[in-house]
PDB file of C-alpha atoms in Angstrom:
ATOM      1  CA  ASP A   1     117.680 -37.458 -42.479  1.00 94.00           C
ATOM      2  CA  GLN A   2     116.567 -37.355 -46.081  1.00 95.00           C
ATOM      3  CA  THR A   3     113.085 -36.025 -45.202  1.00 97.00           C
ATOM      4  CA  GLU A   4     111.206 -34.355 -42.406  1.00 96.00           C
ATOM      5  CA  VAL A   5     110.071 -36.613 -39.563  1.00 98.00           C
ATOM      6  CA  THR A   6     106.701 -38.055 -40.557  1.00 98.00           C
ATOM      7  CA  ASN A   7     103.662 -38.616 -38.394  1.00 98.00           C
ATOM      8  CA  SER A   8     104.334 -42.333 -38.766  1.00 98.00           C
ATOM      9  CA  GLN A   9     107.918 -42.021 -37.485  1.00 98.00           C
ATOM     10  CA  PHE A  10     106.924 -39.737 -34.623  1.00 98.00           C
ATOM     11  CA  SER A  11     104.076 -42.068 -33.685  1.00 98.00           C
ATOM     12  CA  ASP A  12     106.586 -44.928 -33.465  1.00 98.00           C
ATOM     13  CA  PHE A  13     108.722 -42.815 -31.102  1.00 98.00           C
ATOM     14  CA  ILE A  14     105.709 -41.990 -28.893  1.00 98.00           C
ATOM     15  CA  ASN A  15     104.498 -45.602 -28.822  1.00 98.00           C
ATOM     16  CA  LYS A  16     107.928 -46.909 -27.814  1.00 98.00           C
ATOM     17  CA  THR A  17     108.762 -44.250 -25.216  1.00 98.00           C
ATOM     18  CA  ASN A  18     105.410 -42.935 -23.903  1.00 98.00           C
ATOM     19  CA  TYR A  19     106.847 -39.441 -24.361  1.00 98.00           C
ATOM     20  CA  VAL A  20     104.354 -36.590 -23.869  1.00 98.00           C
ATOM     21  CA  THR A  21     104.870 -33.555 -26.121  1.00 98.00           C
ATOM     22  CA  THR A  22     104.847 -29.943 -25.000  1.00 96.00           C
ATOM     23  CA  ALA A  23     101.445 -29.310 -26.632  1.00 97.00           C
ATOM     24  CA  GLU A  24      99.922 -32.197 -24.654  1.00 97.00           C
ATOM     25  CA  ILE A  25     100.952 -30.839 -21.254  1.00 96.00           C
ATOM     26  CA  VAL A  26      98.819 -28.491 -19.165  1.00 95.00           C
ATOM     27  CA  PRO A  27     100.782 -25.226 -19.067  1.00 92.00           C
ATOM     28  CA  LYS A  28     101.762 -23.912 -15.631  1.00 92.00           C
ATOM     29  CA  TRP A  29     101.512 -20.230 -14.746  1.00 94.00           C
ATOM     30  CA  GLU A  30     104.858 -20.427 -12.938  1.00 90.00           C
ATOM     31  CA  ASP A  31     106.554 -21.410 -16.225  1.00 89.00           C
ATOM     32  CA  ILE A  32     104.789 -18.756 -18.284  1.00 88.00           C
ATOM     33  CA  LYS A  33     104.959 -15.694 -16.026  1.00 90.00           C
ATOM     34  CA  ASN A  34     108.758 -15.506 -16.137  1.00 87.00           C
ATOM     35  CA  GLN A  35     108.528 -14.953 -19.903  1.00 87.00           C
ATOM     36  CA  LEU A  36     106.086 -12.044 -19.603  1.00 90.00           C
ATOM     37  CA  PRO A  37     106.510  -8.373 -18.660  1.00 91.00           C
ATOM     38  CA  PRO A  38     106.146  -7.659 -14.914  1.00 89.00           C
ATOM     39  CA  GLY A  39     102.639  -7.020 -13.658  1.00 90.00           C
ATOM     40  CA  ILE A  40     100.753  -9.249 -16.118  1.00 91.00           C
ATOM     41  CA  GLN A  41      97.719 -10.728 -14.389  1.00 92.00           C
ATOM     42  CA  LYS A  42      97.352 -14.498 -14.268  1.00 93.00           C
ATOM     43  CA  PRO A  43      94.685 -15.673 -16.760  1.00 91.00           C
ATOM     44  CA  HIS A  44      91.703 -17.671 -15.520  1.00 92.00           C
ATOM     45  CA  ASP A  45      92.563 -21.303 -14.704  1.00 92.00           C
ATOM     46  CA  SER A  46      90.159 -22.487 -17.432  1.00 89.00           C
ATOM     47  CA  LEU A  47      92.638 -21.202 -20.028  1.00 88.00           C
ATOM     48  CA  PHE A  48      95.426 -23.484 -18.823  1.00 93.00           C
ATOM     49  CA  ILE A  49      94.702 -26.447 -21.077  1.00 94.00           C
ATOM     50  CA  PRO A  50      96.840 -28.458 -23.503  1.00 95.00           C
ATOM     51  CA  SER A  51      96.695 -26.568 -26.801  1.00 94.00           C
ATOM     52  CA  SER A  52      98.660 -25.215 -29.720  1.00 94.00           C
ATOM     53  CA  LEU A  53      98.370 -22.620 -32.477  1.00 93.00           C
ATOM     54  CA  VAL A  54      96.508 -23.702 -35.622  1.00 95.00           C
ATOM     55  CA  PHE A  55      96.388 -21.823 -38.927  1.00 92.00           C
ATOM     56  CA  LYS A  56      92.949 -20.338 -39.491  1.00 87.00           C
ATOM     57  CA  PRO A  57      92.212 -19.222 -43.073  1.00 83.00           C
ATOM     58  CA  LEU A  58      90.318 -15.977 -43.271  1.00 81.00           C
ATOM     59  CA  ASN A  59      87.195 -15.201 -45.225  1.00 76.00           C
ATOM     60  CA  LYS A  60      87.542 -11.417 -45.007  1.00 72.00           C
ATOM     61  CA  GLU A  61      90.326  -8.971 -45.668  1.00 71.00           C
ATOM     62  CA  THR A  62      92.542  -8.043 -42.766  1.00 71.00           C
ATOM     63  CA  SER A  63      95.942  -6.502 -42.397  1.00 72.00           C
ATOM     64  CA  ILE A  64      98.699  -8.934 -43.330  1.00 74.00           C
ATOM     65  CA  LYS A  65     100.573  -7.501 -40.325  1.00 78.00           C
ATOM     66  CA  ASP A  66      97.984  -8.870 -37.903  1.00 80.00           C
ATOM     67  CA  VAL A  67      99.264 -12.445 -37.594  1.00 81.00           C
ATOM     68  CA  SER A  68      96.860 -13.073 -34.711  1.00 81.00           C
ATOM     69  CA  SER A  69      94.001 -12.987 -37.213  1.00 83.00           C
ATOM     70  CA  TRP A  70      95.117 -16.172 -38.983  1.00 85.00           C
ATOM     71  CA  TRP A  71      96.424 -18.142 -36.000  1.00 89.00           C
ATOM     72  CA  GLU A  72      94.062 -19.608 -33.424  1.00 90.00           C
ATOM     73  CA  TRP A  73      94.946 -21.087 -30.036  1.00 89.00           C
ATOM     74  CA  LYS A  74      93.160 -24.429 -30.331  1.00 93.00           C
ATOM     75  CA  LYS A  75      92.262 -26.667 -27.396  1.00 94.00           C
ATOM     76  CA  GLY A  76      93.631 -30.172 -27.896  1.00 96.00           C
ATOM     77  CA  ALA A  77      95.805 -29.311 -30.908  1.00 97.00           C
ATOM     78  CA  ASN A  78      98.970 -31.407 -30.861  1.00 98.00           C
ATOM     79  CA  TRP A  79     100.937 -33.769 -33.090  1.00 98.00           C
ATOM     80  CA  LYS A  80      98.191 -36.430 -33.226  1.00 97.00           C
ATOM     81  CA  THR A  81      95.244 -33.997 -33.428  1.00 98.00           C
ATOM     82  CA  PRO A  82      96.754 -31.205 -35.548  1.00 98.00           C
ATOM     83  CA  PHE A  83      93.551 -29.167 -35.925  1.00 96.00           C
ATOM     84  CA  GLY A  84      92.362 -29.632 -32.344  1.00 96.00           C
ATOM     85  CA  GLU A  85      89.918 -31.997 -30.712  1.00 95.00           C
ATOM     86  CA  GLY A  86      88.252 -34.359 -33.176  1.00 95.00           C
ATOM     87  CA  SER A  87      90.994 -34.138 -35.811  1.00 97.00           C
ATOM     88  CA  SER A  88      93.363 -36.978 -36.632  1.00 97.00           C
ATOM     89  CA  ILE A  89      96.565 -37.877 -38.476  1.00 98.00           C
ATOM     90  CA  ASP A  90      95.205 -41.231 -39.664  1.00 98.00           C
ATOM     91  CA  HIS A  91      95.037 -40.077 -43.306  1.00 97.00           C
ATOM     92  CA  ILE A  92      98.327 -38.125 -43.234  1.00 98.00           C
ATOM     93  CA  MET A  93     100.818 -40.569 -41.736  1.00 98.00           C
ATOM     94  CA  GLU A  94     103.481 -39.768 -44.383  1.00 98.00           C
ATOM     95  CA  HIS A  95     103.133 -36.005 -43.877  1.00 98.00           C
ATOM     96  CA  PRO A  96     105.594 -34.101 -41.660  1.00 98.00           C
ATOM     97  CA  VAL A  97     104.730 -34.106 -37.973  1.00 98.00           C
ATOM     98  CA  VAL A  98     103.528 -30.708 -36.684  1.00 98.00           C
ATOM     99  CA  HIS A  99     103.030 -29.106 -33.248  1.00 97.00           C
ATOM    100  CA  VAL A 100     106.436 -30.339 -32.124  1.00 98.00           C
ATOM    101  CA  SER A 101     108.485 -28.063 -29.883  1.00 97.00           C
ATOM    102  CA  TYR A 102     112.261 -27.762 -29.824  1.00 96.00           C
ATOM    103  CA  PHE A 103     112.247 -29.938 -26.693  1.00 97.00           C
ATOM    104  CA  ASP A 104     110.119 -32.591 -28.430  1.00 98.00           C
ATOM    105  CA  ALA A 105     112.486 -32.574 -31.420  1.00 98.00           C
ATOM    106  CA  GLN A 106     115.477 -32.974 -29.100  1.00 98.00           C
ATOM    107  CA  GLU A 107     113.887 -35.992 -27.400  1.00 98.00           C
ATOM    108  CA  TYR A 108     113.015 -37.579 -30.740  1.00 98.00           C
ATOM    109  CA  CYS A 109     116.599 -37.116 -31.922  1.00 98.00           C
ATOM    110  CA  LYS A 110     118.042 -38.555 -28.718  1.00 98.00           C
ATOM    111  CA  TRP A 111     115.757 -41.608 -29.006  1.00 98.00           C
ATOM    112  CA  ASN A 112     116.752 -42.041 -32.658  1.00 96.00           C
ATOM    113  CA  GLY A 113     120.487 -41.690 -31.957  1.00 98.00           C
ATOM    114  CA  LYS A 114     120.698 -38.424 -33.881  1.00 97.00           C
ATOM    115  CA  ARG A 115     120.758 -34.690 -33.243  1.00 97.00           C
ATOM    116  CA  LEU A 116     119.370 -31.497 -34.694  1.00 97.00           C
ATOM    117  CA  PRO A 117     121.739 -29.722 -37.096  1.00 96.00           C
ATOM    118  CA  SER A 118     123.323 -26.408 -36.265  1.00 97.00           C
ATOM    119  CA  GLU A 119     122.117 -23.436 -38.303  1.00 95.00           C
ATOM    120  CA  ALA A 120     125.262 -23.617 -40.469  1.00 95.00           C
ATOM    121  CA  GLU A 121     124.820 -27.364 -41.032  1.00 96.00           C
ATOM    122  CA  TRP A 122     121.189 -26.880 -41.997  1.00 94.00           C
ATOM    123  CA  GLU A 123     122.102 -24.076 -44.422  1.00 91.00           C
ATOM    124  CA  PHE A 124     124.793 -26.244 -46.022  1.00 94.00           C
ATOM    125  CA  ALA A 125     122.403 -29.191 -46.356  1.00 94.00           C
ATOM    126  CA  ALA A 126     119.599 -26.979 -47.703  1.00 92.00           C
ATOM    127  CA  ARG A 127     121.829 -25.581 -50.457  1.00 92.00           C
ATOM    128  CA  GLY A 128     122.492 -29.107 -51.693  1.00 92.00           C
ATOM    129  CA  GLY A 129     125.900 -28.185 -53.126  1.00 92.00           C
ATOM    130  CA  LYS A 130     124.605 -25.118 -54.974  1.00 90.00           C
ATOM    131  CA  ASP A 131     126.435 -22.392 -53.049  1.00 86.00           C
ATOM    132  CA  ASP A 132     125.534 -19.584 -55.458  1.00 87.00           C
ATOM    133  CA  ALA A 133     121.888 -20.567 -55.932  1.00 85.00           C
ATOM    134  CA  ILE A 134     118.997 -18.413 -54.771  1.00 85.00           C
ATOM    135  CA  PHE A 135     116.813 -21.351 -53.738  1.00 84.00           C
ATOM    136  CA  THR A 136     117.527 -24.845 -52.412  1.00 83.00           C
ATOM    137  CA  TRP A 137     116.739 -26.287 -55.869  1.00 81.00           C
ATOM    138  CA  GLY A 138     118.730 -23.715 -57.861  1.00 82.00           C
ATOM    139  CA  ASN A 139     117.856 -20.435 -59.552  1.00 85.00           C
ATOM    140  CA  GLN A 140     114.602 -21.443 -61.215  1.00 83.00           C
ATOM    141  CA  SER A 141     111.614 -19.419 -60.029  1.00 81.00           C
ATOM    142  CA  ILE A 142     109.346 -20.760 -57.328  1.00 78.00           C
ATOM    143  CA  SER A 143     106.836 -23.265 -58.666  1.00 70.00           C
ATOM    144  CA  SER A 144     104.809 -26.169 -57.383  1.00 66.00           C
ATOM    145  CA  ASN A 145     107.484 -28.530 -58.755  1.00 73.00           C
ATOM    146  CA  TYR A 146     109.810 -27.546 -55.932  1.00 82.00           C
ATOM    147  CA  LEU A 147     107.815 -26.930 -52.774  1.00 87.00           C
ATOM    148  CA  ASN A 148     104.491 -26.886 -51.007  1.00 88.00           C
ATOM    149  CA  SER A 149     103.532 -23.246 -50.632  1.00 87.00           C
ATOM    150  CA  TRP A 150     100.504 -21.035 -50.291  1.00 86.00           C
ATOM    151  CA  GLU A 151      99.433 -20.156 -53.792  1.00 86.00           C
ATOM    152  CA  GLY A 152      96.856 -17.430 -54.102  1.00 85.00           C
ATOM    153  CA  ASP A 153      95.918 -14.497 -51.896  1.00 84.00           C
ATOM    154  CA  PHE A 154      97.372 -15.155 -48.422  1.00 82.00           C
ATOM    155  CA  PRO A 155      95.724 -15.753 -45.955  1.00 84.00           C
ATOM    156  CA  PHE A 156      92.369 -15.857 -47.759  1.00 83.00           C
ATOM    157  CA  ILE A 157      92.568 -18.070 -50.845  1.00 85.00           C
ATOM    158  CA  ASN A 158      94.905 -20.987 -51.455  1.00 88.00           C
ATOM    159  CA  THR A 159      94.452 -22.257 -55.007  1.00 90.00           C
ATOM    160  CA  GLU A 160      96.200 -25.508 -54.051  1.00 90.00           C
ATOM    161  CA  LYS A 161      98.063 -25.440 -57.373  1.00 87.00           C
ATOM    162  CA  ASP A 162     100.646 -27.680 -55.723  1.00 85.00           C
ATOM    163  CA  GLY A 163      97.905 -30.132 -54.722  1.00 87.00           C
ATOM    164  CA  TYR A 164      97.858 -29.437 -50.993  1.00 92.00           C
ATOM    165  CA  TYR A 165      96.115 -26.980 -48.706  1.00 91.00           C
ATOM    166  CA  TYR A 166      98.204 -27.707 -45.610  1.00 93.00           C
ATOM    167  CA  THR A 167     101.183 -30.083 -45.533  1.00 95.00           C
ATOM    168  CA  ALA A 168     102.236 -32.440 -48.316  1.00 96.00           C
ATOM    169  CA  PRO A 169     103.559 -35.989 -47.932  1.00 97.00           C
ATOM    170  CA  VAL A 170     107.347 -36.116 -47.670  1.00 97.00           C
ATOM    171  CA  LYS A 171     109.147 -36.665 -51.007  1.00 95.00           C
ATOM    172  CA  SER A 172     106.304 -34.959 -52.913  1.00 93.00           C
ATOM    173  CA  TYR A 173     108.819 -32.624 -54.564  1.00 90.00           C
ATOM    174  CA  ILE A 174     112.232 -33.109 -56.123  1.00 88.00           C
ATOM    175  CA  SER A 175     115.222 -33.488 -53.828  1.00 90.00           C
ATOM    176  CA  ASN A 176     118.163 -31.095 -53.769  1.00 90.00           C
ATOM    177  CA  GLY A 177     121.701 -31.891 -54.947  1.00 91.00           C
ATOM    178  CA  PHE A 178     122.400 -33.921 -51.792  1.00 95.00           C
ATOM    179  CA  GLY A 179     119.232 -36.014 -52.196  1.00 94.00           C
ATOM    180  CA  ILE A 180     117.503 -34.205 -49.319  1.00 95.00           C
ATOM    181  CA  TYR A 181     113.811 -33.380 -49.687  1.00 94.00           C
ATOM    182  CA  ASP A 182     111.659 -30.393 -48.717  1.00 91.00           C
ATOM    183  CA  MET A 183     114.390 -28.002 -47.584  1.00 89.00           C
ATOM    184  CA  ALA A 184     112.342 -24.986 -48.732  1.00 84.00           C
TER     185      ALA A 184
END
């Protein structure tokens, strides 16, 4: 596709298929325990709720190595409530869908008659015909003309120089040489 999948497109998929995403399903201990080291105790049942990780800006200095300080496991966070219970995508329908697992992406592709690219295909598409370029747009330095990025002191202050604190609507930045948007 020319852009990321938008909330609008993903909503259409959900409405037509009644698909339930990974983040909307109550996790099962049997599925989780096989991914953990032996001997880990089962958490309390109250913790087994549909949720997802949400970025949490900090208001105090912490080690940049401690990623757990700026990610929060949020009850009810999923594609249609990206910041947890009470949030909505109503005002961001043309933004990229978030909280979508690999399995969700596969199902969306199958429904849409498409597939996810291989790593090599994605790399080729991202380069946009500029094989010797540093970035997907060429060799010009990173600026808000090319991508939505955190600008400021991560993870404390985002100056929003690019106009967005979180995601940006698709096609907000120039496309690459193949006419594909937001590959960075």
